[in-house]
Coordinates of C-alpha atoms and ligand atoms in Angstrom, one line a residue:
M1 CA -0.1 0.5 0.1
S2 CA 0.9 3.8 0.0
R3 CA 2.7 4.4 3.0
V4 CA 0.2 6.0 5.6
A5 CA 0.6 9.9 5.6
G6 CA -0.2 10.3 9.3
P7 CA -2.6 9.6 12.6
F8 CA -6.1 9.3 13.1
R9 CA -8.1 13.0 14.3
V10 CA -8.5 12.0 18.2
S11 CA -12.3 12.9 18.7
N12 CA -12.0 13.1 22.1
D13 CA -12.6 15.7 23.1
I14 CA -16.2 16.0 21.7
L15 CA -17.4 13.2 23.2
D16 CA -20.1 14.6 25.3
D17 CA -21.5 16.8 22.4
P18 CA -23.7 14.4 20.1
A19 CA -23.8 17.0 17.4
A20 CA -20.5 17.6 17.0
L21 CA -19.8 14.0 16.9
R22 CA -22.1 13.7 14.3
E23 CA -21.1 16.5 11.9
R24 CA -17.5 15.0 12.6
I25 CA -19.0 11.2 11.3
A26 CA -20.6 12.8 8.4
D27 CA -17.6 15.0 7.5
E28 CA -14.6 12.5 8.1
G29 CA -16.7 9.2 8.1
Y30 CA -14.8 7.9 11.0
L31 CA -14.4 8.6 15.0
F32 CA -11.3 7.8 16.8
L33 CA -11.7 7.8 20.3
R34 CA -8.6 7.1 22.6
G35 CA -9.1 4.8 25.7
L36 CA -13.0 4.4 24.7
Q37 CA -13.3 1.2 26.2
D38 CA -12.3 -0.5 29.4
K39 CA -8.8 -1.8 29.1
D40 CA -9.5 -4.8 32.4
K41 CA -12.8 -5.7 30.5
L42 CA -10.8 -5.9 27.7
R43 CA -7.4 -8.1 28.8
A44 CA -10.2 -10.4 30.4
L45 CA -11.9 -10.9 26.9
R46 CA -8.1 -11.1 25.8
R47 CA -7.2 -14.0 27.6
D48 CA -10.3 -15.9 27.3
M49 CA -10.5 -15.5 23.5
L50 CA -6.4 -16.1 23.5
E51 CA -7.1 -19.3 25.8
V52 CA -9.3 -21.1 23.4
M53 CA -7.3 -20.5 20.6
M54 CA -4.2 -22.4 22.6
A55 CA -6.8 -25.2 23.1
G56 CA -7.1 -25.0 19.6
G57 CA -3.1 -25.0 18.5
W58 CA -3.1 -21.4 17.7
L59 CA -0.4 -20.1 20.2
V60 CA 3.4 -21.9 21.4
A61 CA 2.5 -24.1 23.9
G62 CA 3.3 -23.7 27.7
T63 CA 3.3 -19.3 26.7
D64 CA 1.2 -17.5 28.7
P65 CA -1.7 -17.4 26.6
S66 CA -2.8 -13.5 26.7
D67 CA 0.7 -13.0 25.3
G68 CA -1.0 -14.2 21.8
I69 CA 2.8 -16.0 20.4
A70 CA 1.0 -17.9 17.6
S71 CA 2.3 -21.5 16.4
I72 CA 3.7 -20.6 12.9
E73 CA 2.5 -23.9 11.9
A74 CA -0.6 -23.8 12.3
R75 CA -1.4 -20.7 10.3
C76 CA -4.3 -20.1 8.8
A77 CA -6.7 -17.1 7.6
E78 CA -10.7 -16.2 6.9
G79 CA -11.9 -18.2 4.7
D80 CA -9.8 -21.7 5.3
V81 CA -11.8 -24.4 7.4
E82 CA -9.0 -24.4 9.6
Y83 CA -9.5 -20.8 11.0
T84 CA -13.6 -21.6 11.2
G85 CA -13.1 -24.8 13.5
V86 CA -11.5 -22.7 16.4
Y87 CA -13.0 -19.7 15.2
H88 CA -16.2 -20.8 15.6
D89 CA -14.8 -22.2 18.9
V90 CA -14.0 -18.5 20.1
Y91 CA -17.5 -17.8 18.7
K92 CA -18.7 -19.6 21.3
L93 CA -17.8 -17.2 24.5
E94 CA -20.4 -15.4 25.7
S95 CA -17.9 -12.7 27.0
F96 CA -16.9 -12.1 23.3
H97 CA -21.0 -11.2 22.5
R98 CA -21.2 -9.4 25.5
S99 CA -18.3 -6.9 24.8
G100 CA -20.3 -5.6 21.6
H101 CA -22.8 -4.4 24.1
W102 CA -21.1 -2.3 26.1
D103 CA -22.3 0.6 27.5
E104 CA -19.7 3.0 26.5
I105 CA -19.8 1.6 22.7
V106 CA -23.8 1.6 22.6
D107 CA -24.0 5.8 24.5
V108 CA -21.8 6.9 21.7
I109 CA -23.9 5.2 19.0
A110 CA -26.7 6.7 20.1
K111 CA -25.2 10.0 20.1
I112 CA -24.3 9.1 16.4
V113 CA -27.0 7.9 15.0
D114 CA -29.8 10.1 17.7
G115 CA -31.6 7.0 18.6
H116 CA -32.3 3.9 19.9
V117 CA -29.1 1.5 18.9
L118 CA -29.3 -2.0 17.7
P119 CA -25.4 -4.3 17.9
H120 CA -25.7 -6.3 14.8
P121 CA -26.3 -9.6 16.3
S122 CA -23.5 -11.2 13.8
K123 CA -20.1 -10.2 16.0
I124 CA -17.6 -10.4 14.4
A125 CA -13.6 -11.3 15.7
R126 CA -10.7 -11.3 13.2
L127 CA -7.3 -13.6 14.6
W128 CA -4.5 -12.2 12.3
F129 CA -1.2 -14.6 12.2
P130 CA 2.0 -13.4 11.6
Q131 CA 4.1 -14.1 8.6
Y132 CA 0.8 -14.7 6.2
T133 CA 0.5 -11.1 5.0
E134 CA -0.8 -11.9 1.6
H135 CA -4.5 -12.8 3.4
T136 CA -4.5 -8.9 5.4
T137 CA -7.8 -7.6 4.7
P138 CA -7.3 -5.7 1.5
I139 CA -8.8 -2.2 0.4
H140 CA -12.6 -2.0 0.9
Q141 CA -15.8 -0.9 1.7
D142 CA -18.1 -2.8 4.5
F143 CA -21.5 -2.4 2.6
V144 CA -20.3 -4.9 0.2
H145 CA -20.2 -7.3 3.1
F146 CA -22.5 -6.0 5.7
Q147 CA -25.6 -4.2 3.8
G148 CA -28.5 -3.7 4.5
S149 CA -28.4 0.8 5.0
Y150 CA -25.7 3.0 4.3
D151 CA -25.7 3.8 7.8
T152 CA -24.7 0.7 9.8
Y153 CA -21.3 1.9 11.5
T154 CA -18.6 -0.5 12.4
V155 CA -15.9 0.0 15.6
W156 CA -13.0 -1.8 14.9
T157 CA -11.4 -2.7 18.2
P158 CA -8.3 -4.7 18.9
V159 CA -8.5 -6.5 22.2
G160 CA -5.2 -5.7 23.6
D161 CA -2.1 -3.2 22.2
C162 CA -2.2 -3.0 18.3
P163 CA 1.0 -1.2 17.3
I164 CA 1.4 -0.4 13.2
E165 CA 3.6 -3.4 13.4
L166 CA 0.6 -5.6 14.6
G167 CA -1.7 -4.3 11.8
P168 CA -4.3 -1.7 13.2
L169 CA -6.7 -0.3 10.2
A170 CA -5.9 2.4 8.1
V171 CA -8.8 4.9 6.2
I172 CA -9.5 7.3 3.9
P173 CA -11.2 9.9 5.8
R174 CA -13.9 11.4 3.8
S175 CA -14.1 8.9 1.4
H176 CA -17.6 7.7 2.4
K177 CA -18.4 11.0 0.7
I178 CA -18.3 9.0 -2.9
D179 CA -22.0 7.9 -1.7
T180 CA -22.3 5.0 -3.2
V181 CA -20.1 1.4 -3.1
M182 CA -17.7 1.1 -5.3
E183 CA -16.5 -1.2 -7.5
H184 CA -14.7 -4.5 -5.7
H185 CA -12.3 -7.2 -7.5
F186 CA -11.2 -10.5 -6.2
S187 CA -8.8 -10.8 -3.1
L188 CA -7.1 -13.6 -1.3
G189 CA -7.3 -11.3 1.9
A190 CA -10.1 -11.3 4.3
G191 CA -13.3 -11.4 2.8
S192 CA -12.1 -12.1 -0.1
L193 CA -13.1 -8.3 -2.0
A194 CA -10.3 -5.4 -2.5
I195 CA -11.1 -2.2 -4.5
H196 CA -8.1 -1.3 -6.6
E197 CA -5.1 0.9 -5.1
E198 CA -6.0 3.1 -8.3
D199 CA -9.4 3.5 -8.4
L200 CA -9.2 5.5 -4.9
S201 CA -7.0 9.3 -4.0
G202 CA -7.2 10.4 -1.6
E203 CA -4.2 9.8 2.3
W204 CA -4.2 6.7 4.7
L205 CA -4.7 7.8 7.9
S206 CA -3.5 4.9 11.1
N207 CA -1.9 4.9 14.0
D208 CA -0.6 2.7 17.3
F209 CA -3.3 1.4 19.0
E210 CA -3.5 1.1 23.1
V211 CA -5.7 -1.4 24.0
G212 CA -9.2 0.6 24.6
D213 CA -9.1 3.0 21.6
T214 CA -11.5 2.6 19.3
L215 CA -12.3 3.3 15.6
I216 CA -15.6 3.9 14.6
F217 CA -16.6 4.7 10.7
H218 CA -19.3 4.5 8.1
S219 CA -19.8 2.1 6.3
L220 CA -18.8 3.5 3.0
V221 CA -15.2 4.4 3.9
V222 CA -12.7 3.2 2.3
H223 CA -10.3 1.0 4.2
Q224 CA -8.0 -1.8 4.8
A225 CA -6.2 -3.5 7.0
L226 CA -2.2 -2.9 7.8
P227 CA 0.2 -5.8 7.4
N228 CA 1.1 -8.0 10.7
D229 CA 4.6 -7.9 10.3
T230 CA 5.5 -9.3 13.5
E231 CA 8.0 -12.0 13.9
D232 CA 5.3 -14.1 15.6
R233 CA 2.2 -12.2 17.9
I234 CA -1.7 -13.0 16.7
R235 CA -3.5 -10.4 16.0
V236 CA -6.9 -9.7 17.8
S237 CA -9.3 -7.4 17.0
L238 CA -13.6 -6.8 17.1
D239 CA -15.9 -5.6 14.3
N240 CA -19.1 -5.2 15.5
R241 CA -21.6 -3.1 13.8
Y242 CA -24.1 -1.4 14.5
Q243 CA -27.3 0.7 13.3
A244 CA -30.3 2.8 14.7
F245 CA -33.8 1.0 14.4
G246 CA -36.1 1.0 11.8
I247 CA -33.7 1.1 8.8
P248 CA -33.1 -2.2 6.8
I249 CA -30.5 -4.8 8.6
A250 CA -29.5 -7.2 5.9
E251 CA -30.0 -11.3 6.5
Q252 CA -26.3 -12.5 6.9
M253 CA -26.2 -9.9 10.3
L254 CA -28.8 -12.1 11.9
I255 CA -26.3 -15.8 11.8
P256 CA -22.9 -16.2 13.2
H257 CA -20.3 -14.7 11.2
L258 CA -18.6 -18.0 8.9
S259 CA -21.8 -20.1 8.7
N260 CA -22.1 -19.9 5.3
L261 CA -19.1 -21.3 5.5
T262 CA -20.2 -24.7 7.5
K263 CA -23.1 -27.1 6.8
T264 CA -24.4 -26.8 10.8
Y265 CA -22.9 -24.3 12.8
G266 CA -25.8 -21.9 14.4
W267 CA -27.0 -19.8 17.1
E268 CA -27.9 -23.4 19.2
D269 CA -24.3 -23.7 19.2
V270 CA -23.0 -20.5 20.1
Y271 CA -25.1 -20.7 23.4
R272 CA -24.8 -24.5 24.4
N273 CA -22.5 -23.4 27.3
W274 CA -23.7 -19.6 28.2
E275 CA -24.8 -18.8 32.2
T276 CA -26.9 -15.8 31.2
E277 CA -30.3 -16.0 28.8
D278 CA -30.0 -12.2 27.9
L279 CA -28.6 -12.1 24.9
K280 CA -30.0 -15.2 23.4
Y281 CA -31.4 -13.9 20.3
Y282 CA -32.4 -10.8 21.7
W283 CA -33.2 -9.6 18.1
K284 CA -36.0 -11.6 17.9
D285 CA -38.1 -8.9 20.5
Y286 CA -38.1 -6.5 17.5
D287 CA -39.7 -6.2 14.7
L288 CA -36.8 -5.7 12.1
D289 CA -36.8 -4.8 8.6
V290 CA -34.7 -7.2 7.1
S291 CA -33.4 -7.1 3.3
E292 CA -31.8 -10.2 1.2
K293 CA -28.3 -11.0 0.8
I294 CA -26.9 -9.1 -2.0
T295 CA -24.5 -11.7 -3.7
T296 CA -23.5 -9.4 -6.7
W297 CA -19.8 -8.6 -5.7
S298 CA -18.7 -11.8 -3.6
Q299 CA -20.4 -13.2 -7.5
T300 CA -18.2 -11.2 -9.5
G301 CA -14.6 -12.1 -6.9
F302 CA -16.0 -15.8 -6.9
D303 CA -16.1 -15.3 -11.6
E304 CA -12.8 -12.9 -11.8
A305 CA -10.8 -16.2 -9.0
V306 CA -12.1 -18.6 -12.1
E307 CA -11.2 -16.6 -14.5
L308 CA -7.9 -15.7 -13.4
A309 CA -6.5 -19.4 -11.9
K310 CA -7.7 -20.3 -15.3
Q311 CA -4.5 -17.8 -16.8
G312 CA -2.6 -19.5 -14.3
D313 CA -3.0 -17.4 -10.5
E314 CA -1.6 -19.1 -8.1
R315 CA -3.8 -16.6 -5.6
A316 CA -7.0 -17.3 -7.5
R317 CA -6.1 -20.9 -8.1
H318 CA -5.5 -21.1 -4.1
Q319 CA -9.0 -19.2 -3.4
L320 CA -10.8 -22.2 -5.4
E321 CA -9.0 -25.0 -3.3
R322 CA -10.1 -23.3 0.0
I323 CA -13.4 -23.1 -1.6
V324 CA -13.4 -26.7 -2.2
K325 CA -11.7 -27.7 1.2
R326 CA -15.3 -26.4 2.9
D327 CA -17.3 -29.4 0.7
L328 CA -20.2 -27.2 0.4
D329 CA -23.4 -28.2 -1.8
D330 CA -23.4 -25.2 -4.1
E331 CA -23.1 -24.2 -7.4
N332 CA -19.6 -22.5 -7.3
T333 CA -18.1 -24.9 -5.2
R334 CA -18.9 -27.5 -8.0
T335 CA -17.4 -24.9 -10.5
A336 CA -14.4 -24.9 -8.4
V337 CA -14.0 -28.2 -8.6
E338 CA -14.4 -28.3 -12.1
V339 CA -12.5 -25.4 -12.9
L340 CA -9.4 -27.0 -11.2
A341 CA -9.7 -30.1 -12.3
T342 CA -8.4 -28.6 -15.7
L343 CA -5.4 -26.7 -14.3
Ligands
LIG401 O1 -9.8 -6.3 11.3 C1 -9.5 -6.6 10.1 O2 -8.5 -6.4 9.6 C2 -10.6 -6.1 9.1 C3 -11.8 -5.5 10.3 C4 -12.7 -4.6 9.0 O3 -12.2 -4.7 7.8 C5 -13.5 -3.8 9.5 O4 -13.6 -3.2 10.6 O5 -14.5 -3.3 8.5
LIG402 FE1 -13.7 -3.6 7.1

């Protein structure tokens, strides 16, 4: 990527001024808030999540799970079946889902949307291995994945300190003002869809995150992750989505993240060992305006991968191979099998 031009603007000074927060995010597309979330709660969550990763074989045995020291042989990325298995164990943590409902987050989103807040049921964590940078989240706008309404906000939170070399997010301020979804193409990076750098103008902003620091941005803001360039540390983060009531939410936000990559994972699996009831199916109490998933962008990405694989592109071939390994019964899987057989 082109280098980071500078740090985020810190907006803590306007935290108590809802109109100013709304104006700033409408203008710049993002808000960066130092220490918004409680450091101790995040550290406890970090331990919970990393203990599951240790049990899943992702961390070096005998190390402190909270240090997040990755076992490089276990490395995998979102989209791989190996990733989904451990990820879906992390996803069962009650503490992980509860963190998406913490008051400090919901309160600031309530100011931004000027109303009651719906935290999306589909919470998301990103567990990014080091020395695997071809899988870094590429340049994109969130709307291609999460859809529903443009007025949806992402809250990105590192679970632990996240210095630049561990690969926090970078954004292009004001990029949401294009007010439309840009063209997205096949990518091997997380999410599988990327905007081409040559289609963009504007400067990238990012900086070191300390635990508790929080980035909030609009669904059309162009962003990407920076590569995890550490030798051995896993990057753990949350990116949850929030919106006002009364606007559409896409159907895929009502199911567990990445359950579309498996045959059987559902909320009953997530909830099996929970000790409390209040967050189970909490959204079913509301009359939501649910919109159908739009598959155009992901299908374009897949079709491009097919064409590229036929032309000998190794990344595209790898993409088709990982799709086949998921062993799903769908058209794209059958196409991937056929194409790979001809290579
Ligand atoms: O954490 C990442 O690498 C991806 C996160 C992202 O794209 C988002 O929060 O929207
Ligand atoms: Fe994103």
